[in-house]
Tab-separated table of C-alpha atoms in Angstrom:
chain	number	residue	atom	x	y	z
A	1	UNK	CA	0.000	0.000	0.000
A	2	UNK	CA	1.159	3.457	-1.255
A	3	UNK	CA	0.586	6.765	0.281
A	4	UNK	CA	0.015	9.763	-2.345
A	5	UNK	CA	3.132	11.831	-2.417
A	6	UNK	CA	3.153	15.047	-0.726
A	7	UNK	CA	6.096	17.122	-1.893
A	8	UNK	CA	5.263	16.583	-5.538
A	9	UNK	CA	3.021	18.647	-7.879
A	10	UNK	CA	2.486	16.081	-10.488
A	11	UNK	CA	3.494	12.480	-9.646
A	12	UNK	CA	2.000	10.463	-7.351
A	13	UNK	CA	-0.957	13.036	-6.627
A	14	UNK	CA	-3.423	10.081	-7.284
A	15	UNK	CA	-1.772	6.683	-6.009
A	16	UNK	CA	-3.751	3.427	-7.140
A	17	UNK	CA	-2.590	0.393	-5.241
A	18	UNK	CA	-3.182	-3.234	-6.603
A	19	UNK	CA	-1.837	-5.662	-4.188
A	20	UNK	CA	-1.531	-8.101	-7.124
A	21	UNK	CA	-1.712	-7.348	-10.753
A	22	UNK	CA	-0.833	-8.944	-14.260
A	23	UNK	CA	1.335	-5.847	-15.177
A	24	UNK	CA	1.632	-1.798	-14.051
A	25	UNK	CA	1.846	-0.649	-17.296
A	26	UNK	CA	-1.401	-2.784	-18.700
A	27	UNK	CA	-3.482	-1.430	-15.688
A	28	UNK	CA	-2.378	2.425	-16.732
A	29	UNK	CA	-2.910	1.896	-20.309
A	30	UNK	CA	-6.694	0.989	-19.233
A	31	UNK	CA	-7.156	4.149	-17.223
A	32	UNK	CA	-6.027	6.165	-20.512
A	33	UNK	CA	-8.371	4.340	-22.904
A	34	UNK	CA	-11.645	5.227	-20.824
A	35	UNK	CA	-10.507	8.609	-20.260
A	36	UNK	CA	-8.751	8.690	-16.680
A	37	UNK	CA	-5.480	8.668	-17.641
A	38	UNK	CA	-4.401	12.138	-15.461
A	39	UNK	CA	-0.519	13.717	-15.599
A	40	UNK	CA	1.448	11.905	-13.004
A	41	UNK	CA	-1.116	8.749	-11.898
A	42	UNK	CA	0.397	6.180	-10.568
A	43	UNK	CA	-0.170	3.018	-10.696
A	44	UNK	CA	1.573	0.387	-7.861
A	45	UNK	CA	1.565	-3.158	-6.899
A	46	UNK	CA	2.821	-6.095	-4.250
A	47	UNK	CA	2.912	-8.791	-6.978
A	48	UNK	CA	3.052	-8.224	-10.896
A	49	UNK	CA	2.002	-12.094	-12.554
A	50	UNK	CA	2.872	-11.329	-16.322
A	51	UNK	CA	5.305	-8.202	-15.472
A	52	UNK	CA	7.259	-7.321	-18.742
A	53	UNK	CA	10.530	-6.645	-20.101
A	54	UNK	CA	11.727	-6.733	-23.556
A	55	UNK	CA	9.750	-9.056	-25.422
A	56	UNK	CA	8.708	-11.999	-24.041
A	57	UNK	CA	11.488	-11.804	-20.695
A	58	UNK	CA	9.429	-12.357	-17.791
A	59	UNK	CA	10.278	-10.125	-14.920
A	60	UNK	CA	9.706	-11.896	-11.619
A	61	UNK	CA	10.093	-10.010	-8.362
A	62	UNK	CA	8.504	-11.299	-4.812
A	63	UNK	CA	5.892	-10.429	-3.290
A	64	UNK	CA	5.597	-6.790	-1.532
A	65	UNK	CA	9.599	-6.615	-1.537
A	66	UNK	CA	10.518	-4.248	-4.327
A	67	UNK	CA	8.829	-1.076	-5.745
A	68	UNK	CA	6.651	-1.596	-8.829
A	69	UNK	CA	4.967	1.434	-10.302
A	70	UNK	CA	3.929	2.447	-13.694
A	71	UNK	CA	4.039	6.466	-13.555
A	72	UNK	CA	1.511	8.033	-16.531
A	73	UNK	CA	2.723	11.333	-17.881
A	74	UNK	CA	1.961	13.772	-20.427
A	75	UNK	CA	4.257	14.018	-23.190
A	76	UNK	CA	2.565	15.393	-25.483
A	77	UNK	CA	5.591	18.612	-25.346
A	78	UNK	CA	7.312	16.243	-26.928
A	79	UNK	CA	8.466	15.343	-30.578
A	80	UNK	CA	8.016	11.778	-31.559
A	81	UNK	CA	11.605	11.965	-32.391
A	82	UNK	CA	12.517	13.281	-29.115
A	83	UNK	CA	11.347	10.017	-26.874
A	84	UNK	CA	14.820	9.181	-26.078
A	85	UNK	CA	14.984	12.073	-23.951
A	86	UNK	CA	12.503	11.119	-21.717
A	87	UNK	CA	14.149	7.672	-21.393
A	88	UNK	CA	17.119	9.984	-20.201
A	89	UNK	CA	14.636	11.501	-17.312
A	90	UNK	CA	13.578	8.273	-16.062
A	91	UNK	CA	16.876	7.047	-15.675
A	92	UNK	CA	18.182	10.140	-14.521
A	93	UNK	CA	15.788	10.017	-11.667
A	94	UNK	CA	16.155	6.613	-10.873
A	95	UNK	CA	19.702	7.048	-10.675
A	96	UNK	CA	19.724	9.949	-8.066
A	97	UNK	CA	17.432	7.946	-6.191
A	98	UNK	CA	19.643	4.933	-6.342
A	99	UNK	CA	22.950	7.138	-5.445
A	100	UNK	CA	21.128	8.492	-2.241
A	101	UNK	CA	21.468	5.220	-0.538
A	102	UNK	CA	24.079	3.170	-2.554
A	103	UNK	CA	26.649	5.876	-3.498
A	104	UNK	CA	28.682	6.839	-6.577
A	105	UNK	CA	29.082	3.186	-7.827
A	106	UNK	CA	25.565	3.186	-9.923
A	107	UNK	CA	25.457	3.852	-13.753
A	108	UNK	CA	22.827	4.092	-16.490
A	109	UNK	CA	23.256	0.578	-18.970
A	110	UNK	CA	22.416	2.163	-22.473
A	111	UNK	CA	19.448	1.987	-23.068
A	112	UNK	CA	17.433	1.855	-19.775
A	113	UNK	CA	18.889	-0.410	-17.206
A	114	UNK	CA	20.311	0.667	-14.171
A	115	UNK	CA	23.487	-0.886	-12.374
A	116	UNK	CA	25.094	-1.065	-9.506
A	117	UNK	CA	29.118	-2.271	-10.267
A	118	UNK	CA	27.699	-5.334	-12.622
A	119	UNK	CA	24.431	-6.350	-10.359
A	120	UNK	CA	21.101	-4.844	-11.822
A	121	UNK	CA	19.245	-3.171	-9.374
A	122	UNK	CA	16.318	-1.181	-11.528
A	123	UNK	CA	14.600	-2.488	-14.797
A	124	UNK	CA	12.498	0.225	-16.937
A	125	UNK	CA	9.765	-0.317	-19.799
A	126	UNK	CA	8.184	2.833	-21.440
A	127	UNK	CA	5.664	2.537	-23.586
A	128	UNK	CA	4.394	5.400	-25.351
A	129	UNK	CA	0.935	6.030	-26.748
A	130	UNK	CA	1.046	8.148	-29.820
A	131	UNK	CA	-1.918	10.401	-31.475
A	132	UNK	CA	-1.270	10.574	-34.637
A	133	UNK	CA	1.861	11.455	-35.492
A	134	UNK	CA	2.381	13.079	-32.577
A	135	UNK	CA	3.365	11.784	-28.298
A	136	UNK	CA	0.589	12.497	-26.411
A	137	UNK	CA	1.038	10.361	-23.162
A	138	UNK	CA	3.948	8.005	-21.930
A	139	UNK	CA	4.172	5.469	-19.241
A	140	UNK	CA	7.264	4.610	-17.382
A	141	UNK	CA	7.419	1.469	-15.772
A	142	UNK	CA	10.133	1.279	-13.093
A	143	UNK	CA	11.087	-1.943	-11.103
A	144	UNK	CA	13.664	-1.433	-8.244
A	145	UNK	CA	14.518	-4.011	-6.529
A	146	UNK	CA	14.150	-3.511	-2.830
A	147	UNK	CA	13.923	-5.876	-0.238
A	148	UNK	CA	14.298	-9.416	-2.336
A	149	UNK	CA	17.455	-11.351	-1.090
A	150	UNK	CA	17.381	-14.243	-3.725
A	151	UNK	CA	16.912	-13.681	-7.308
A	152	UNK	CA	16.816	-16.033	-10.433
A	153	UNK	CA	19.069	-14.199	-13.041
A	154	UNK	CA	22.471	-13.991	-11.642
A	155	UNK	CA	23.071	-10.268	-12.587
A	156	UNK	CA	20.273	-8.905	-10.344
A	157	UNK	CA	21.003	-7.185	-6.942
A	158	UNK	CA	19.003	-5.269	-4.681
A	159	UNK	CA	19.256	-2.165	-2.386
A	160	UNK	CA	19.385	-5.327	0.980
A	161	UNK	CA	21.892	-7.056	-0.901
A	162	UNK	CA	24.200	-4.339	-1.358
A	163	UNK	CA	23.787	-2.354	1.727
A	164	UNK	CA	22.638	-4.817	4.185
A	165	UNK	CA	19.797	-2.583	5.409
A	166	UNK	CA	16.259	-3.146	4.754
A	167	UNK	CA	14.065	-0.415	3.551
A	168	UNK	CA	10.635	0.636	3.560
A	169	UNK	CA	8.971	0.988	0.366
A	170	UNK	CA	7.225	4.356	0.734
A	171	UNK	CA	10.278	5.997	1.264
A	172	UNK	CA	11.462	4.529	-1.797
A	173	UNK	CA	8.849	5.598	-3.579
A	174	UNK	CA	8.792	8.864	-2.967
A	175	UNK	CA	12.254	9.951	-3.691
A	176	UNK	CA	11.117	8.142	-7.183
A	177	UNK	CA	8.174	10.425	-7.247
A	178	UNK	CA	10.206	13.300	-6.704
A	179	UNK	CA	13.246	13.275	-8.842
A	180	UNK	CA	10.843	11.296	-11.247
A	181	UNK	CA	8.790	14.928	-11.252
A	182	UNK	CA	11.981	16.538	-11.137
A	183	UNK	CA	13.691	15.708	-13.974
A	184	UNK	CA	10.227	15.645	-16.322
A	185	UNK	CA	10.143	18.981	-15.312
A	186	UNK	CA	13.462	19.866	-16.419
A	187	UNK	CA	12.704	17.935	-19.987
A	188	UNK	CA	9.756	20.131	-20.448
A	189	UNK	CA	11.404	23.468	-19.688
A	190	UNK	CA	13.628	22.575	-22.625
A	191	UNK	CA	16.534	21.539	-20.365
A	192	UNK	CA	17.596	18.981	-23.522
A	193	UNK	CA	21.144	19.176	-23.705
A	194	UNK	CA	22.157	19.367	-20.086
A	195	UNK	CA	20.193	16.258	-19.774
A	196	UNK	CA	22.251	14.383	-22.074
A	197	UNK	CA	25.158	15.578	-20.793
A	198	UNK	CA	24.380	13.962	-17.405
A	199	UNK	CA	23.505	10.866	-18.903
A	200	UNK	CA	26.514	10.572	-21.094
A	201	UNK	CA	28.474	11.316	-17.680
A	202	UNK	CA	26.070	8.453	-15.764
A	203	UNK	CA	26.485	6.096	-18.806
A	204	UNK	CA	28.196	2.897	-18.149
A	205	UNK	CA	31.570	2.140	-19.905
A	206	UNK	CA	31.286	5.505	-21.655
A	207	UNK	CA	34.443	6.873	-22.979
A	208	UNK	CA	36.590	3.680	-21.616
A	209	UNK	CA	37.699	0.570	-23.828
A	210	UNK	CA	35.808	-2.510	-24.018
A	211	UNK	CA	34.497	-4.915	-26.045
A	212	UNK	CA	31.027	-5.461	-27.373
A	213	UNK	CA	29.703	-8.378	-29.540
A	214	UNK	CA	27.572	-7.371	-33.066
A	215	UNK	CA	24.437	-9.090	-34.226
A	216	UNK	CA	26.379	-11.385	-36.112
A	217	UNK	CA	28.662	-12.428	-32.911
A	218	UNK	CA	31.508	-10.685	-33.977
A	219	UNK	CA	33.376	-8.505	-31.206
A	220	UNK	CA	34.959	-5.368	-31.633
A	221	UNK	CA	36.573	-3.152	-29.380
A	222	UNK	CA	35.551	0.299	-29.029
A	223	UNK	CA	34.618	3.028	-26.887
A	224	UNK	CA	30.990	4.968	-26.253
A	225	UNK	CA	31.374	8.104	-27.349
A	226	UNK	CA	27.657	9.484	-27.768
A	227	UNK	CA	24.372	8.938	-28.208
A	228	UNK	CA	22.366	10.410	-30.813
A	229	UNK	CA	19.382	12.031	-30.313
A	230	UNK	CA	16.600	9.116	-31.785
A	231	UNK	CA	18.844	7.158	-28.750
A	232	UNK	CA	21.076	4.678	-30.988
A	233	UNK	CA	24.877	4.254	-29.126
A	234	UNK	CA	27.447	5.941	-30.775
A	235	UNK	CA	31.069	3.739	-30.637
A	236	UNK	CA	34.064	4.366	-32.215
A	237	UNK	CA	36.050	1.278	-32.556
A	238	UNK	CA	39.832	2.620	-34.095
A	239	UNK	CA	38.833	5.323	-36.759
A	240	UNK	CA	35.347	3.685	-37.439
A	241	UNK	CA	32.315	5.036	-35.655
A	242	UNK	CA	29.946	2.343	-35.696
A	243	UNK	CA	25.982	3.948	-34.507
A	244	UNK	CA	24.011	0.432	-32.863
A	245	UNK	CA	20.022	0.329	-32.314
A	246	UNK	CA	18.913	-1.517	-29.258
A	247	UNK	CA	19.059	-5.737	-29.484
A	248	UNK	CA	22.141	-4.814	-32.274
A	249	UNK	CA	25.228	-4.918	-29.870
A	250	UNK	CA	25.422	-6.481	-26.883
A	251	UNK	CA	27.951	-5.076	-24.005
A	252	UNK	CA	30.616	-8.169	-23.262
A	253	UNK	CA	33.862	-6.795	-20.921
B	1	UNK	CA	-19.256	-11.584	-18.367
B	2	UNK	CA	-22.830	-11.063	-16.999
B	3	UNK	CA	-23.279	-9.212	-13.777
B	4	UNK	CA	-24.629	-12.334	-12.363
B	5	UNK	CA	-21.709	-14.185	-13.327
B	6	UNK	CA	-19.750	-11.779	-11.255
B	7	UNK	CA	-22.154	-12.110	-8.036
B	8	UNK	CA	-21.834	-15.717	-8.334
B	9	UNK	CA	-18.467	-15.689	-8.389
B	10	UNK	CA	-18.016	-13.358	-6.047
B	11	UNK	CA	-20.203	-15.917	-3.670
B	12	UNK	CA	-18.502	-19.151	-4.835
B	13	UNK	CA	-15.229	-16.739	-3.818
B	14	UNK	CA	-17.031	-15.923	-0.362
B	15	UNK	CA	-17.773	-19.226	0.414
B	16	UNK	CA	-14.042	-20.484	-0.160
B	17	UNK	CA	-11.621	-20.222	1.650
B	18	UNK	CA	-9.363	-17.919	-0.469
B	19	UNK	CA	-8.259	-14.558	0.651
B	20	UNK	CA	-7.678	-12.884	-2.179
B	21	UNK	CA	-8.811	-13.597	-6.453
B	22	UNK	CA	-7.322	-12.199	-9.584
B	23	UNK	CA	-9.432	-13.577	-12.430
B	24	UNK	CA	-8.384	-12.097	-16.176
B	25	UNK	CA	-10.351	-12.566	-19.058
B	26	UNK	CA	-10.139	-11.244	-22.635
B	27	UNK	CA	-13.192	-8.918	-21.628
B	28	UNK	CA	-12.039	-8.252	-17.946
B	29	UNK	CA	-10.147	-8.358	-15.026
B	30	UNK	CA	-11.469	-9.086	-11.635
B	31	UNK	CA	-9.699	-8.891	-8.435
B	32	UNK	CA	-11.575	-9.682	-4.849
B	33	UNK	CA	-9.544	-9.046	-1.779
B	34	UNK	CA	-11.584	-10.515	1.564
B	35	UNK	CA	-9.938	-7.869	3.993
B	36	UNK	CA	-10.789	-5.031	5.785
B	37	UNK	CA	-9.547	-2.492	3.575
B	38	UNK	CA	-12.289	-4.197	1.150
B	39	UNK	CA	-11.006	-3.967	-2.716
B	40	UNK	CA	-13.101	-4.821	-5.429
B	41	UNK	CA	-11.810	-3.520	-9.088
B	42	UNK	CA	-13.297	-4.893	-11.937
B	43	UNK	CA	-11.277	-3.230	-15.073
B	44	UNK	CA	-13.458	-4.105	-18.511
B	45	UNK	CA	-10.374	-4.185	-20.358
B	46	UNK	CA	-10.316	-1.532	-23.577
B	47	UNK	CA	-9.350	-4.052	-25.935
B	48	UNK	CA	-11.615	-6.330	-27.031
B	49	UNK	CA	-9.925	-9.182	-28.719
B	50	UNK	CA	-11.905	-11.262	-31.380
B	51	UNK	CA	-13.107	-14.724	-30.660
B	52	UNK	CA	-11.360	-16.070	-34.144
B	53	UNK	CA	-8.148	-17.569	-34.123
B	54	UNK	CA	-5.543	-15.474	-35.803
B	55	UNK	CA	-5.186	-15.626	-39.067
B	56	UNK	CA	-2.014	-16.461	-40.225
B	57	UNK	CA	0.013	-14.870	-42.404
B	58	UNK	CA	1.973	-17.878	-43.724
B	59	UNK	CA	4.885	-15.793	-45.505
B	60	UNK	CA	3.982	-12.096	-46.493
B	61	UNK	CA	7.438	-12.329	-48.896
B	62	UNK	CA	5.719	-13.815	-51.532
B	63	UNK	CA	3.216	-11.423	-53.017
B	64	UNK	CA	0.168	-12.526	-50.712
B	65	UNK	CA	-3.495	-12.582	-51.306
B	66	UNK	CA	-5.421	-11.743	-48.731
B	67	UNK	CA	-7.934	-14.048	-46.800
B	68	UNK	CA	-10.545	-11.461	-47.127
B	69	UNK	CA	-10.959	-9.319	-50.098
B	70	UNK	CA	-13.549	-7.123	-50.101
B	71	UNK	CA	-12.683	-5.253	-53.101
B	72	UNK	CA	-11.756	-7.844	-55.602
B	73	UNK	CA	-14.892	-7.828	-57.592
B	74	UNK	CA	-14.900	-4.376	-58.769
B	75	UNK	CA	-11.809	-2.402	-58.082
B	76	UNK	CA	-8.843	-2.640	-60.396
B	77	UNK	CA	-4.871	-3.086	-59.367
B	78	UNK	CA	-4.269	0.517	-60.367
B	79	UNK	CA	-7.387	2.434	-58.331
B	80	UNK	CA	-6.422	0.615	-55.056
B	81	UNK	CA	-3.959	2.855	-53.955
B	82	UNK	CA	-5.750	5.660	-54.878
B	83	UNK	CA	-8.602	4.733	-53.778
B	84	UNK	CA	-7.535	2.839	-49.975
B	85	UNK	CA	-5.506	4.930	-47.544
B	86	UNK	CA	-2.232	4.126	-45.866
B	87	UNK	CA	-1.924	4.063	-42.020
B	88	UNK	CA	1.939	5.064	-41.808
B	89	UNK	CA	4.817	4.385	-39.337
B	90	UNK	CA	5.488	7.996	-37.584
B	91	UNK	CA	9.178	7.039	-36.760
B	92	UNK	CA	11.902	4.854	-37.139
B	93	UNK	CA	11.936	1.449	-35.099
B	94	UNK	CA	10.855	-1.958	-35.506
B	95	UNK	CA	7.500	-3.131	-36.317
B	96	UNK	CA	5.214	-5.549	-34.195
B	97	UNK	CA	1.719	-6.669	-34.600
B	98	UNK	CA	1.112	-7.598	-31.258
B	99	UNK	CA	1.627	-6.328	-27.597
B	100	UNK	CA	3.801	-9.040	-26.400
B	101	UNK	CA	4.488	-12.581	-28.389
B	102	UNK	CA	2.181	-14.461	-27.138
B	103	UNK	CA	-0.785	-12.238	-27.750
B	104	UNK	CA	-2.836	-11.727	-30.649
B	105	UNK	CA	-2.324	-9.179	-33.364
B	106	UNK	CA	-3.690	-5.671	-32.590
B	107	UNK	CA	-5.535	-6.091	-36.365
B	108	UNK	CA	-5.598	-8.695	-38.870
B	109	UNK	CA	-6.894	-8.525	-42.704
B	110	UNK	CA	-10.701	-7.867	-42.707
B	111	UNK	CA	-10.565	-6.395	-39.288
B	112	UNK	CA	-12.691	-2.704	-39.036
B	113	UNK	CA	-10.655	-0.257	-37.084
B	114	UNK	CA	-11.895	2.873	-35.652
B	115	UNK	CA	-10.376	6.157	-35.628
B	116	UNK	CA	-7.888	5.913	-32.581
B	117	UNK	CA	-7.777	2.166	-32.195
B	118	UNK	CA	-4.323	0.832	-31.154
B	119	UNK	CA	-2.692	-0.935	-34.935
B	120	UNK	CA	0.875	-2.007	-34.307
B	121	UNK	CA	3.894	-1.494	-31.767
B	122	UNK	CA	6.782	0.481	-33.054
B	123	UNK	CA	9.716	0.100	-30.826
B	124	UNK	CA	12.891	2.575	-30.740
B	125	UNK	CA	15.400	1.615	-28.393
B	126	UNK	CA	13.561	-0.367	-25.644
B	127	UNK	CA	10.201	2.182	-26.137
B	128	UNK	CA	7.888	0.920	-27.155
B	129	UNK	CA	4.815	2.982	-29.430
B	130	UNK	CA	1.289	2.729	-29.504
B	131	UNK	CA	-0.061	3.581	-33.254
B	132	UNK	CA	-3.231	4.044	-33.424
B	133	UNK	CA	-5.016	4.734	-36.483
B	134	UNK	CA	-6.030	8.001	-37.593
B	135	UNK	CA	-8.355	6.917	-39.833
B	136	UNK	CA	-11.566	4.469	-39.676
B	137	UNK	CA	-11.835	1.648	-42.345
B	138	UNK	CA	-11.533	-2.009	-42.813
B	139	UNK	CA	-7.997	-3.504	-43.008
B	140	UNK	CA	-6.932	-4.499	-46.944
B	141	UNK	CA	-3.415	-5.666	-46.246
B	142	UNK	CA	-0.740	-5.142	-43.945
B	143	UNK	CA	2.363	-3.887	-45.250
B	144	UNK	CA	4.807	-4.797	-42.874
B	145	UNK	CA	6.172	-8.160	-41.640
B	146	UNK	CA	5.861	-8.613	-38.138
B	147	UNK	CA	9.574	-7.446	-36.348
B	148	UNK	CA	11.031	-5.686	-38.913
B	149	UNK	CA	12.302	-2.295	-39.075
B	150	UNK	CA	10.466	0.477	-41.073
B	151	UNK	CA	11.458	4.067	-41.644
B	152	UNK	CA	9.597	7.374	-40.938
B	153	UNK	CA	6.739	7.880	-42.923
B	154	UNK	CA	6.557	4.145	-44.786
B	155	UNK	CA	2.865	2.698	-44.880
B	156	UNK	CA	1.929	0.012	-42.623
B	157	UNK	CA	-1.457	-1.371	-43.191
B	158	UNK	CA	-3.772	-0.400	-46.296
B	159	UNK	CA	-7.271	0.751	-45.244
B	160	UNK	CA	-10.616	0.832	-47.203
B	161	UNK	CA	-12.245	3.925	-45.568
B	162	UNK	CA	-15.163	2.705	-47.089
């Protein structure tokens, strides 16, 4: 169970709790398709049973031990060619949050993933919902893993794991609220560029050496360098600059 | 499902011993918590999915004919393009018929759509878009195979406004 937020102007002003739930994102959609869909609802849960990630990965999380909301804003400020700045928000915000109890040590994984040293603590899933040709409302769906000691893919971690301490979700919640609302803000006062520059600077392996496997398995070696505005990764591997969509390169040492 | 269907499962759910039911259905979703804090939510989903299995598009590389073909009797090659309209990709990304893999196609061959109605998936670097169509009309092919990538502006599906 989730309390509204208090210190935000947007997020979290209307907070609907399911304590079990097939997925965040599905339940939001449905408020926006009969018409409820207001700037900043939120929807949480205990328990997501078909929770999504790319494609058909499941993403399994026990019950009432990490934070799983679905936040519905308007982005209808925003160009359809722009999205990739909003993915820059959420993990911006996520990130801060993370940092506020973990430290320095956590770092964006291009596109949407969040890390802490090679454990991944935070899993994101935006869909969009266009009008036209144009954005007119987004939801974020934001898993952080909280509380949950044991996890199935080797590469997850949680806030317990790491620190030791256990945490209580509201709190978590609201600092996600908050910088969540903070950075959205900052996106829709035009704040474009200094966005990207802080999540180039929060991007994992960005600007160091390592190696990264193509499509075809073929590794190179190459460094991030940028990322362009429609969000493909920019690496220059010796003189080449090679530019990768999602699911095209995959991130090996 | 039938309000009574709901009461009486809401008293076969009463009379168990079960603390707590999520039922989903293609037409809704019903969850019945037995605590204090009492929630009920039924959520009449927005979709509503057809009862027909999908058809399948066996392999849309060869030049396909379409299950249903409304216009074949009168309308000439030439005047279908002309005379259908084109529901078009608004960005870059890849192309997907369905919400997840195991789900249905938003719209199949045949299908009416309304103005607004949810067509395809585009996704652009792990976001994933909602198209919806701008225009109302019966579907007359769909342009696209499933997971591939189309550019800004290319048509997806070809609709008889009709």
């Amino acid at each position: 169970m989730y309390k509204s937020l208090a210190k935000t102007s947007i997020v979290g002003k209307k907070v609907i709790f399911m304590p079990s739930c097939h997925s965040t994102n599905d339940i939001c959609a449905e408020f926006v398709t009969a018409g409820q869909g207001e700037n900043g609802l939120v929807i949480a849960t205990d328990y997501q049973t078909n929770g999504r990630g790319q494609g058909a990965n499941l993403w399994v999380s026990d019950k009432g031990e990490n934070l799983i909301i679905s936040v519905l804003l308007d982005t209808s400020f925003l160009a359809v060619s722009q999205q990739f700045y909003l993915n820059m928000v959420v993990c911006l915000s996520i990130l801060e949050v993370l940092k506020n109890f973990l430290g320095e040590n956590v770092k964006i994984k291009w596109p949407n993933d969040i890390y802490y040293s090679d454990k991944k603590v935070c899993g994101v899933l935006i869909q969009n919902i266009l009008k036209g040709t144009s954005m007119e409302y987004s939801i974020v769906g934001i898993g952080i893993n909280v509380n949950q000691v044991e996890f199935s893919p080797e590469n997850a971690a949680s806030l317990r794991m790491i620190t030791g301490k256990w945490y209580e979700l509201q709190t978590i919640f609201e600092l996600t609220g908050e910088k969540l609302e903070k950075y959205y803000l900052l996106l829709k006062d035009g704040n474009n560029e200094s966005l990207k520059r802080l999540y180039l600077k929060n991007l994992l392996w960005y600007q160091e050496a390592h190696n990264f496997a193509l499509k075809s398995g073929e590794e190179i070696k190459g460094m991030i360098t940028d990322v362009e505005e429609s969000g493909r990764l920019i690496i220059k591997s010796g003189e080449v600059i090679h530019r990768f969509g999602y699911q095209e390169i995959r991130f090996v040492r | 499902m039938k309000t009574k269907e709901i009461r009486d499962l809401i008293d076969f759910i009463s009379k168990s011993g079960l603390n707590e039911v999520n039922i989903e259905t293609d037409e809704l979703k019903l969850s019945v918590k037995r605590n204090a804090d009492v929630q009920t939510q039924i959520v009449e989903s927005g979709a509503v999915h057809p009862v027909a299995a999908p058809v399948v598009n066996a392999n849309p590389y060869v030049p396909s004919i379409p299950a249903a073909k409304p216009a074949e009797d009168n309308t000439p090659g030439e005047e279908q393009t002309v005379k259908y309209a084109e529901i078009k990709s608004p960005m870059i990304g890849t192309f997907y018929r369905s919400p997840n893999p195991e789900s249905d196609s938003f719209i199949k061959v045949g299908d009416t759509v309304s103005s607004g109605q949810t067509v395809c998936v585009i996704e652009a670097m792990k976001l994933f878009n909602e198209i919806e169509a701008e225009i109302g009309g019966t579907i007359i092919k769909v342009l696209v195979e499933d997971a591939s990538p189309v550019e800004y502006d290319q048509p997806l599906f070809l609709v008889d406004p009709a």
